[in-house]
Tab-separated table of C-alpha atoms in Angstrom:
chain	number	residue	atom	x	y	z
A	1	MET	CA	-7.767	17.090	-3.424
A	2	LYS	CA	-5.547	14.021	-3.489
A	3	ALA	CA	-5.919	11.341	-0.838
A	4	ARG	CA	-4.307	8.028	-0.018
A	5	VAL	CA	-5.830	5.099	1.865
A	6	THR	CA	-3.575	2.369	3.231
A	7	VAL	CA	-5.258	-0.924	4.121
A	8	THR	CA	-3.306	-3.457	6.194
A	9	LEU	CA	-4.185	-6.678	7.935
A	10	LYS	CA	-4.864	-6.353	11.648
A	11	SER	CA	-2.022	-7.648	13.809
A	12	GLY	CA	-2.647	-11.246	14.750
A	13	VAL	CA	-4.305	-12.042	11.430
A	14	LEU	CA	-2.243	-14.585	9.481
A	15	ASP	CA	-0.737	-13.142	6.286
A	16	PRO	CA	0.025	-16.008	3.865
A	17	GLN	CA	1.156	-13.562	1.159
A	18	GLY	CA	3.576	-11.971	3.575
A	19	LYS	CA	4.890	-15.403	4.545
A	20	ALA	CA	5.352	-16.317	0.866
A	21	ILE	CA	7.285	-13.109	0.219
A	22	GLU	CA	9.388	-13.708	3.316
A	23	GLY	CA	10.250	-17.168	2.001
A	24	ALA	CA	11.085	-15.836	-1.444
A	25	LEU	CA	13.324	-13.147	0.031
A	26	GLY	CA	15.108	-15.803	2.052
A	27	SER	CA	15.688	-17.966	-1.002
A	28	LEU	CA	17.036	-14.921	-2.830
A	29	GLY	CA	19.616	-14.606	-0.086
A	30	PHE	CA	18.162	-11.691	1.857
A	31	ALA	CA	18.985	-12.469	5.481
A	32	GLY	CA	17.668	-10.686	8.556
A	33	VAL	CA	14.230	-9.952	7.102
A	34	SER	CA	11.178	-11.045	9.094
A	35	GLY	CA	7.604	-10.104	9.911
A	36	VAL	CA	6.776	-9.436	6.251
A	37	ARG	CA	3.187	-8.271	5.839
A	38	GLN	CA	1.530	-7.073	2.634
A	39	GLY	CA	-1.246	-4.482	2.369
A	40	LYS	CA	-2.949	-2.311	-0.236
A	41	VAL	CA	-2.693	1.368	-0.982
A	42	PHE	CA	-5.275	3.390	-2.902
A	43	ASP	CA	-4.766	6.838	-4.359
A	44	PHE	CA	-7.717	9.092	-5.198
A	45	ASP	CA	-8.575	12.454	-6.676
A	46	ILE	CA	-11.460	13.775	-4.565
A	47	ALA	CA	-13.567	16.633	-5.952
A	48	GLU	CA	-14.636	17.639	-2.438
A	49	THR	CA	-12.587	20.619	-1.241
A	50	ASP	CA	-13.451	20.553	2.459
A	51	PRO	CA	-10.944	18.203	4.195
A	52	ALA	CA	-13.393	17.070	6.889
A	53	THR	CA	-16.094	16.205	4.377
A	54	ALA	CA	-13.548	14.451	2.184
A	55	ALA	CA	-12.297	12.432	5.169
A	56	ASN	CA	-15.851	11.322	5.968
A	57	LEU	CA	-16.376	10.334	2.343
A	58	LEU	CA	-13.143	8.314	2.363
A	59	GLN	CA	-14.022	6.633	5.652
A	60	ASP	CA	-17.376	5.644	4.195
A	61	MET	CA	-15.609	4.272	1.105
A	62	CYS	CA	-13.297	2.225	3.325
A	63	GLU	CA	-16.132	0.846	5.412
A	64	LYS	CA	-18.220	-0.085	2.372
A	65	LEU	CA	-15.672	-1.237	-0.203
A	66	LEU	CA	-11.958	-0.785	0.295
A	67	ALA	CA	-11.366	-2.605	3.579
A	68	ASN	CA	-12.736	-5.729	5.202
A	69	THR	CA	-12.973	-4.162	8.628
A	70	VAL	CA	-13.236	-7.570	10.315
A	71	ILE	CA	-9.597	-8.381	9.511
A	72	GLU	CA	-8.187	-5.139	8.111
A	73	ASP	CA	-7.303	-1.698	9.416
A	74	TYR	CA	-7.284	1.387	7.182
A	75	ARG	CA	-5.544	4.727	7.382
A	76	ILE	CA	-6.628	7.839	5.482
A	77	GLU	CA	-4.129	10.512	4.456
A	78	MET	CA	-4.786	13.751	2.607
A	79	VAL	CA	-1.831	14.166	0.308
B	1	MET	CA	14.198	-1.805	12.633
B	2	LYS	CA	10.782	-1.560	11.009
B	3	ALA	CA	10.475	-0.494	7.379
B	4	ARG	CA	7.685	0.050	4.886
B	5	VAL	CA	7.894	-0.189	1.101
B	6	THR	CA	5.121	1.295	-1.018
B	7	VAL	CA	4.909	0.082	-4.623
B	8	THR	CA	2.704	2.005	-7.054
B	9	LEU	CA	2.201	1.933	-10.789
B	10	LYS	CA	4.122	4.571	-12.719
B	11	SER	CA	1.938	7.423	-13.944
B	12	GLY	CA	0.764	6.752	-17.459
B	13	VAL	CA	0.507	3.009	-16.872
B	14	LEU	CA	-3.108	1.839	-17.160
B	15	ASP	CA	-4.532	0.585	-13.858
B	16	PRO	CA	-7.458	-1.757	-14.562
B	17	GLN	CA	-7.894	-2.523	-10.856
B	18	GLY	CA	-8.109	1.158	-10.085
B	19	LYS	CA	-10.670	1.605	-12.866
B	20	ALA	CA	-12.738	-1.301	-11.487
B	21	ILE	CA	-12.684	0.215	-7.985
B	22	GLU	CA	-13.617	3.598	-9.410
B	23	GLY	CA	-16.610	2.011	-11.148
B	24	ALA	CA	-17.657	0.177	-8.006
B	25	LEU	CA	-17.439	3.343	-5.946
B	26	GLY	CA	-19.599	5.094	-8.512
B	27	SER	CA	-22.229	2.381	-8.398
B	28	LEU	CA	-22.207	2.593	-4.598
B	29	GLY	CA	-23.127	6.238	-4.963
B	30	PHE	CA	-19.778	7.844	-4.177
B	31	ALA	CA	-19.653	10.904	-6.425
B	32	GLY	CA	-16.639	13.121	-7.079
B	33	VAL	CA	-14.069	10.329	-6.870
B	34	SER	CA	-11.660	9.897	-9.784
B	35	GLY	CA	-8.120	8.869	-10.648
B	36	VAL	CA	-8.321	5.761	-8.456
B	37	ARG	CA	-5.051	3.829	-8.515
B	38	GLN	CA	-4.164	0.777	-6.430
B	39	GLY	CA	-0.713	-0.182	-5.168
B	40	LYS	CA	0.934	-2.490	-2.658
B	41	VAL	CA	2.502	-1.822	0.710
B	42	PHE	CA	4.967	-4.140	2.456
B	43	ASP	CA	5.970	-3.962	6.102
B	44	PHE	CA	9.216	-5.554	7.327
B	45	ASP	CA	11.217	-6.182	10.465
B	46	ILE	CA	14.856	-5.701	9.434
B	47	ALA	CA	17.586	-7.071	11.716
B	48	GLU	CA	20.120	-4.588	10.285
B	49	THR	CA	20.551	-1.653	12.661
B	50	ASP	CA	22.386	0.765	10.379
B	51	PRO	CA	19.750	2.780	8.445
B	52	ALA	CA	21.890	3.224	5.331
B	53	THR	CA	22.690	-0.482	5.083
B	54	ALA	CA	19.054	-1.330	5.705
B	55	ALA	CA	17.968	1.083	2.976
B	56	ASN	CA	20.368	-0.564	0.513
B	57	LEU	CA	19.037	-3.978	1.474
B	58	LEU	CA	15.450	-2.818	0.947
B	59	GLN	CA	16.295	-1.229	-2.400
B	60	ASP	CA	17.854	-4.484	-3.498
B	61	MET	CA	14.743	-6.354	-2.358
B	62	CYS	CA	12.565	-3.974	-4.376
B	63	GLU	CA	14.674	-4.294	-7.502
B	64	LYS	CA	14.788	-8.100	-7.306
B	65	LEU	CA	11.359	-9.062	-6.013
B	66	LEU	CA	8.886	-6.522	-4.698
B	67	ALA	CA	8.527	-4.179	-7.643
B	68	ASN	CA	8.410	-4.582	-11.413
B	69	THR	CA	10.576	-1.554	-12.064
B	70	VAL	CA	9.479	-1.400	-15.716
B	71	ILE	CA	5.974	-0.295	-14.719
B	72	GLU	CA	6.184	0.352	-11.006
B	73	ASP	CA	7.798	2.888	-8.685
B	74	TYR	CA	8.722	2.074	-5.089
B	75	ARG	CA	9.272	4.175	-2.012
B	76	ILE	CA	11.183	3.026	1.075
B	77	GLU	CA	10.370	4.384	4.527
B	78	MET	CA	12.033	3.545	7.829
B	79	VAL	CA	9.238	3.480	10.340
């Protein structure tokens, strides 16, 4: 089973990387682009075949390693 | 208009970060997890209201800044 986890900063948390990209896009001449925020995406091959069990495993992985749940949100998708 | 760009390594390109995460997950006791690959996700507010024009703008942004098209693929989604 393939799965994808998307980790993004919670709204309200300052995103310096996003700001830097926004500035770079502006200097490259891209107008009308704002609110740039960067996150991470993780793809996995999960041996578990039961979707519910796999989702629990992935949630546990997010809570323990992939996301800093104080400032980040995560979303789990079975692909 | 909100848009999301997902940038991932092309298949076949070695992903040391993914390997490191895979190792860490293993040492945390998460069994049955393989093929871990990490990518980036970018969220934008685009002033352009025409979806086709916005998509062209985003593609241009990917080609010029967001993705290294030699080793990375990108996917554009209008949210």
